[in-house]
């Protein structure tokens, strides 16, 4: 076996640290460039999230002043549970305000369609006014909350100024959303059509519920005494 000359060995020993540095530079450089790329991606993502949050803050700032009131109007127009009791209350109030008599109020079994929208039918008899008054009552049902549609109305008038009506209406409700958009998910401001819809909803007559106060004193201290 031929012996390697001493001068070649000396040259190799001299360049060995340089080769080692070059190899380490390549390895560390590749790792460093990869880290720089990841950091750059994170910076771009953070800037995008910041823009999204700024946009959401602007939208929320615009509606914050009326947000709670708008929410109440929307919930009254389309509640999350059976709306029959609220509608019955509205019907009685509306009839009383128009000096009409309402009787035989009945509700049907609720139904739910594949989209999750539920509805209930309500029927009742109306009397105490002229045909025009009863028609006016039926037309005013579209202005109450919860949203109520007239399905059928049958009018009869035995004598001028004394009419009877059998009315069937339908009211709706739907479950509230269970998920909210992610913090970094963009939201859009209300469109003109949505703003117009909210104006119509806010104009609906809201239901009024009376809470009876608890009974006062006067009860027997001993319930077993007469």
mmCIF file of C-alpha atoms in Angstrom:
data_model
loop_
_atom_site.group_PDB
_atom_site.id
_atom_site.type_symbol
_atom_site.label_atom_id
_atom_site.label_comp_id
_atom_site.label_asym_id
_atom_site.label_seq_id
_atom_site.Cartn_x
_atom_site.Cartn_y
_atom_site.Cartn_z
ATOM 1 C CA UNK A 1 0.000 0.000 0.000
ATOM 2 C CA UNK A 2 1.410 3.328 -1.056
ATOM 3 C CA UNK A 3 2.057 5.735 1.805
ATOM 4 C CA UNK A 4 0.293 9.150 1.657
ATOM 5 C CA UNK A 5 2.897 11.894 1.374
ATOM 6 C CA UNK A 6 3.439 13.956 4.468
ATOM 7 C CA UNK A 7 2.712 17.256 2.700
ATOM 8 C CA UNK A 8 -0.763 16.062 1.623
ATOM 9 C CA UNK A 9 -1.557 15.001 5.170
ATOM 10 C CA UNK A 10 -0.469 18.435 6.371
ATOM 11 C CA UNK A 11 -2.729 20.157 3.825
ATOM 12 C CA UNK A 12 -5.692 17.951 4.767
ATOM 13 C CA UNK A 13 -5.155 18.711 8.451
ATOM 14 C CA UNK A 14 -5.032 22.397 7.662
ATOM 15 C CA UNK A 15 -8.299 22.371 5.711
ATOM 16 C CA UNK A 16 -10.180 19.964 8.024
ATOM 17 C CA UNK A 17 -11.424 22.709 10.394
ATOM 18 C CA UNK A 18 -12.591 24.694 7.375
ATOM 19 C CA UNK A 19 -14.509 21.702 6.016
ATOM 20 C CA UNK A 20 -16.060 21.196 9.444
ATOM 21 C CA UNK A 21 -17.143 24.848 9.594
ATOM 22 C CA UNK A 22 -18.630 24.645 6.091
ATOM 23 C CA UNK A 23 -20.636 21.516 6.971
ATOM 24 C CA UNK A 24 -21.888 23.085 10.218
ATOM 25 C CA UNK A 25 -22.782 26.284 8.349
ATOM 26 C CA UNK A 26 -24.871 24.320 5.838
ATOM 27 C CA UNK A 27 -26.682 22.351 8.564
ATOM 28 C CA UNK A 28 -27.276 25.348 10.841
ATOM 29 C CA UNK A 29 -28.117 27.566 7.880
ATOM 30 C CA UNK A 30 -30.786 25.220 6.632
ATOM 31 C CA UNK A 31 -32.263 25.023 10.126
ATOM 32 C CA UNK A 32 -32.050 28.781 10.565
ATOM 33 C CA UNK A 33 -33.636 29.527 7.206
ATOM 34 C CA UNK A 34 -36.445 27.109 8.060
ATOM 35 C CA UNK A 35 -37.021 28.890 11.371
ATOM 36 C CA UNK A 36 -36.961 32.271 9.629
ATOM 37 C CA UNK A 37 -39.587 31.002 7.171
ATOM 38 C CA UNK A 38 -41.820 29.802 10.033
ATOM 39 C CA UNK A 39 -41.430 33.109 11.848
ATOM 40 C CA UNK A 40 -42.285 34.993 8.642
ATOM 41 C CA UNK A 41 -45.448 32.862 8.217
ATOM 42 C CA UNK A 42 -46.431 33.547 11.824
ATOM 43 C CA UNK A 43 -45.925 37.282 11.326
ATOM 44 C CA UNK A 44 -48.098 37.252 8.194
ATOM 45 C CA UNK A 45 -50.787 35.257 10.026
ATOM 46 C CA UNK A 46 -50.661 37.643 12.989
ATOM 47 C CA UNK A 47 -51.019 40.656 10.711
ATOM 48 C CA UNK A 48 -54.008 39.025 9.011
ATOM 49 C CA UNK A 49 -55.612 38.263 12.395
ATOM 50 C CA UNK A 50 -55.006 41.850 13.502
ATOM 51 C CA UNK A 51 -56.768 43.187 10.416
ATOM 52 C CA UNK A 52 -59.687 40.804 11.018
ATOM 53 C CA UNK A 53 -59.998 41.816 14.689
ATOM 54 C CA UNK A 54 -59.825 45.503 13.776
ATOM 55 C CA UNK A 55 -62.609 45.002 11.234
ATOM 56 C CA UNK A 56 -64.728 43.104 13.780
ATOM 57 C CA UNK A 57 -64.176 45.795 16.385
ATOM 58 C CA UNK A 58 -65.357 48.424 13.910
ATOM 59 C CA UNK A 59 -68.504 46.444 13.059
ATOM 60 C CA UNK A 60 -69.286 45.785 16.728
ATOM 61 C CA UNK A 61 -68.643 49.423 17.600
ATOM 62 C CA UNK A 62 -71.204 50.496 15.011
ATOM 63 C CA UNK A 63 -73.931 48.236 16.423
ATOM 64 C CA UNK A 64 -72.989 48.310 20.113
ATOM 65 C CA UNK A 65 -75.213 51.295 20.875
ATOM 66 C CA UNK A 66 -78.347 49.486 19.667
ATOM 67 C CA UNK A 67 -77.145 45.885 19.905
ATOM 68 C CA UNK A 68 -79.155 44.885 22.978
ATOM 69 C CA UNK A 69 -82.327 46.530 21.704
ATOM 70 C CA UNK A 70 -81.974 44.935 18.261
ATOM 71 C CA UNK A 71 -81.411 41.559 19.929
ATOM 72 C CA UNK A 72 -84.603 41.946 21.975
ATOM 73 C CA UNK A 73 -86.604 42.804 18.868
ATOM 74 C CA UNK A 74 -85.203 39.791 17.001
ATOM 75 C CA UNK A 75 -85.916 37.406 19.884
ATOM 76 C CA UNK A 76 -89.480 38.710 20.204
ATOM 77 C CA UNK A 77 -90.077 38.321 16.460
ATOM 78 C CA UNK A 78 -88.665 34.786 16.294
ATOM 79 C CA UNK A 79 -88.295 33.251 19.783
ATOM 80 C CA UNK A 80 -86.447 30.047 20.547
ATOM 81 C CA UNK A 81 -89.436 28.174 21.994
ATOM 82 C CA UNK A 82 -93.120 27.637 21.289
ATOM 83 C CA UNK A 83 -94.618 31.048 20.514
ATOM 84 C CA UNK A 84 -98.283 30.135 21.010
ATOM 85 C CA UNK A 85 -98.671 31.699 24.478
ATOM 86 C CA UNK A 86 -97.100 34.978 23.359
ATOM 87 C CA UNK A 87 -99.313 35.067 20.271
ATOM 88 C CA UNK A 88 -102.458 34.331 22.303
ATOM 89 C CA UNK A 89 -101.571 37.188 24.620
ATOM 90 C CA UNK A 90 -101.095 39.480 21.625
ATOM 91 C CA UNK A 91 -104.437 38.421 20.125
ATOM 92 C CA UNK A 92 -106.316 39.202 23.343
ATOM 93 C CA UNK A 93 -104.598 42.573 23.703
ATOM 94 C CA UNK A 94 -105.252 43.459 20.070
ATOM 95 C CA UNK A 95 -108.927 42.501 20.333
ATOM 96 C CA UNK A 96 -109.326 44.504 23.536
ATOM 97 C CA UNK A 97 -107.736 47.575 21.979
ATOM 98 C CA UNK A 98 -110.168 47.374 19.059
ATOM 99 C CA UNK A 99 -113.230 46.688 21.261
ATOM 100 C CA UNK A 100 -113.728 43.217 19.811
ATOM 101 C CA UNK A 101 -114.505 39.934 21.516
ATOM 102 C CA UNK A 102 -112.223 36.961 21.055
ATOM 103 C CA UNK A 103 -113.141 33.424 22.121
ATOM 104 C CA UNK A 104 -112.363 29.743 21.621
ATOM 105 C CA UNK A 105 -108.619 30.262 21.193
ATOM 106 C CA UNK A 106 -106.990 26.924 20.434
ATOM 107 C CA UNK A 107 -103.505 25.928 19.334
ATOM 108 C CA UNK A 108 -102.515 22.921 17.267
ATOM 109 C CA UNK A 109 -99.592 20.574 17.712
ATOM 110 C CA UNK A 110 -96.335 22.268 16.672
ATOM 111 C CA UNK A 111 -94.431 21.124 13.599
ATOM 112 C CA UNK A 112 -90.785 21.504 12.548
ATOM 113 C CA UNK A 113 -89.492 21.515 8.990
ATOM 114 C CA UNK A 114 -86.070 20.144 7.888
ATOM 115 C CA UNK A 115 -84.482 23.610 8.198
ATOM 116 C CA UNK A 116 -85.265 23.719 11.930
ATOM 117 C CA UNK A 117 -88.047 26.317 11.650
ATOM 118 C CA UNK A 118 -90.979 25.392 13.901
ATOM 119 C CA UNK A 119 -94.553 26.623 13.640
ATOM 120 C CA UNK A 120 -97.838 26.329 15.476
ATOM 121 C CA UNK A 121 -101.363 26.968 14.277
ATOM 122 C CA UNK A 122 -103.808 29.021 16.361
ATOM 123 C CA UNK A 123 -107.511 29.381 15.669
ATOM 124 C CA UNK A 124 -110.088 31.637 17.329
ATOM 125 C CA UNK A 125 -113.474 33.278 16.898
ATOM 126 C CA UNK A 126 -113.888 37.029 16.690
ATOM 127 C CA UNK A 127 -117.032 39.126 17.103
ATOM 128 C CA UNK A 128 -118.346 42.461 18.341
ATOM 129 C CA UNK A 129 -117.834 44.664 15.314
ATOM 130 C CA UNK A 130 -118.605 45.218 11.675
ATOM 131 C CA UNK A 131 -117.119 43.272 8.811
ATOM 132 C CA UNK A 132 -114.697 46.112 8.138
ATOM 133 C CA UNK A 133 -113.538 46.089 11.778
ATOM 134 C CA UNK A 134 -112.884 42.358 11.705
ATOM 135 C CA UNK A 135 -110.983 42.683 8.444
ATOM 136 C CA UNK A 136 -108.926 45.477 9.974
ATOM 137 C CA UNK A 137 -108.139 43.210 12.927
ATOM 138 C CA UNK A 138 -106.993 40.452 10.575
ATOM 139 C CA UNK A 139 -104.766 42.891 8.660
ATOM 140 C CA UNK A 140 -103.160 44.107 11.881
ATOM 141 C CA UNK A 141 -101.984 40.599 12.796
ATOM 142 C CA UNK A 142 -98.974 41.113 10.544
ATOM 143 C CA UNK A 143 -97.732 43.881 12.837
ATOM 144 C CA UNK A 144 -97.330 41.855 16.045
ATOM 145 C CA UNK A 145 -94.424 39.882 17.422
ATOM 146 C CA UNK A 146 -93.875 36.918 17.339
ATOM 147 C CA UNK A 147 -94.248 36.846 13.553
ATOM 148 C CA UNK A 148 -97.799 35.740 12.764
ATOM 149 C CA UNK A 149 -99.387 34.993 9.404
ATOM 150 C CA UNK A 150 -103.090 34.724 8.641
ATOM 151 C CA UNK A 151 -103.770 31.291 7.126
ATOM 152 C CA UNK A 152 -107.562 31.442 6.815
ATOM 153 C CA UNK A 153 -110.370 33.787 7.732
ATOM 154 C CA UNK A 154 -114.076 33.075 7.342
ATOM 155 C CA UNK A 155 -116.364 36.085 7.735
ATOM 156 C CA UNK A 156 -120.137 36.198 8.134
ATOM 157 C CA UNK A 157 -122.419 39.126 8.869
ATOM 158 C CA UNK A 158 -125.930 38.450 10.158
ATOM 159 C CA UNK A 159 -126.795 42.130 10.252
ATOM 160 C CA UNK A 160 -125.024 45.388 9.411
ATOM 161 C CA UNK A 161 -122.443 46.183 12.090
ATOM 162 C CA UNK A 162 -122.572 42.692 13.615
ATOM 163 C CA UNK A 163 -120.104 40.291 12.019
ATOM 164 C CA UNK A 164 -118.466 37.062 13.069
ATOM 165 C CA UNK A 165 -115.098 35.688 11.994
ATOM 166 C CA UNK A 166 -113.340 32.370 12.330
ATOM 167 C CA UNK A 167 -109.617 33.001 11.982
ATOM 168 C CA UNK A 168 -106.640 30.659 11.680
ATOM 169 C CA UNK A 169 -103.102 31.970 12.016
ATOM 170 C CA UNK A 170 -99.624 30.473 12.133
ATOM 171 C CA UNK A 171 -96.688 31.616 14.234
ATOM 172 C CA UNK A 172 -93.043 30.594 14.151
ATOM 173 C CA UNK A 173 -89.960 30.026 16.289
ATOM 174 C CA UNK A 174 -86.496 28.512 15.877
ATOM 175 C CA UNK A 175 -83.638 27.396 18.099
ATOM 176 C CA UNK A 176 -80.919 29.967 18.638
ATOM 177 C CA UNK A 177 -77.475 29.301 17.085
ATOM 178 C CA UNK A 178 -75.265 27.172 19.325
ATOM 179 C CA UNK A 179 -71.962 28.279 17.789
ATOM 180 C CA UNK A 180 -70.439 31.711 17.369
ATOM 181 C CA UNK A 181 -67.786 32.657 14.794
ATOM 182 C CA UNK A 182 -64.180 32.056 15.796
ATOM 183 C CA UNK A 183 -62.337 35.063 17.176
ATOM 184 C CA UNK A 184 -60.182 35.331 14.067
ATOM 185 C CA UNK A 185 -63.053 34.727 11.618
ATOM 186 C CA UNK A 186 -64.108 37.824 9.714
ATOM 187 C CA UNK A 187 -67.669 39.125 9.982
ATOM 188 C CA UNK A 188 -69.486 41.399 7.593
ATOM 189 C CA UNK A 189 -71.527 44.454 8.383
ATOM 190 C CA UNK A 190 -75.272 44.375 7.883
ATOM 191 C CA UNK A 191 -76.388 44.690 4.287
ATOM 192 C CA UNK A 192 -79.053 47.261 3.319
ATOM 193 C CA UNK A 193 -81.608 44.434 3.055
ATOM 194 C CA UNK A 194 -80.723 43.178 6.543
ATOM 195 C CA UNK A 195 -80.950 46.694 7.957
ATOM 196 C CA UNK A 196 -84.356 47.121 6.337
ATOM 197 C CA UNK A 197 -85.473 43.790 7.832
ATOM 198 C CA UNK A 198 -84.351 44.904 11.295
ATOM 199 C CA UNK A 199 -86.338 48.113 10.885
ATOM 200 C CA UNK A 200 -89.447 46.078 10.094
ATOM 201 C CA UNK A 201 -88.840 43.791 13.074
ATOM 202 C CA UNK A 202 -88.332 46.737 15.434
ATOM 203 C CA UNK A 203 -91.672 48.178 14.287
ATOM 204 C CA UNK A 204 -93.596 45.058 15.378
ATOM 205 C CA UNK A 205 -95.786 45.413 18.470
ATOM 206 C CA UNK A 206 -93.936 43.696 21.292
ATOM 207 C CA UNK A 207 -95.752 41.263 23.607
ATOM 208 C CA UNK A 208 -96.433 42.488 27.121
ATOM 209 C CA UNK A 209 -96.368 40.002 29.959
ATOM 210 C CA UNK A 210 -97.780 40.927 33.344
ATOM 211 C CA UNK A 211 -96.032 39.475 36.370
ATOM 212 C CA UNK A 212 -98.412 39.174 39.305
ATOM 213 C CA UNK A 213 -96.942 40.245 42.653
ATOM 214 C CA UNK A 214 -96.829 37.660 45.443
ATOM 215 C CA UNK A 215 -99.783 37.622 47.846
ATOM 216 C CA UNK A 216 -99.413 39.802 50.920
ATOM 217 C CA UNK A 217 -99.710 38.839 54.567
ATOM 218 C CA UNK A 218 -102.781 37.524 56.300
ATOM 219 C CA UNK A 219 -101.976 33.825 56.144
ATOM 220 C CA UNK A 220 -102.449 31.607 59.177
ATOM 221 C CA UNK A 221 -99.349 31.059 61.254
ATOM 222 C CA UNK A 222 -100.634 27.545 62.046
ATOM 223 C CA UNK A 223 -101.912 25.904 58.845
ATOM 224 C CA UNK A 224 -103.782 23.244 60.882
ATOM 225 C CA UNK A 225 -105.851 25.761 62.852
ATOM 226 C CA UNK A 226 -109.184 27.078 61.632
#
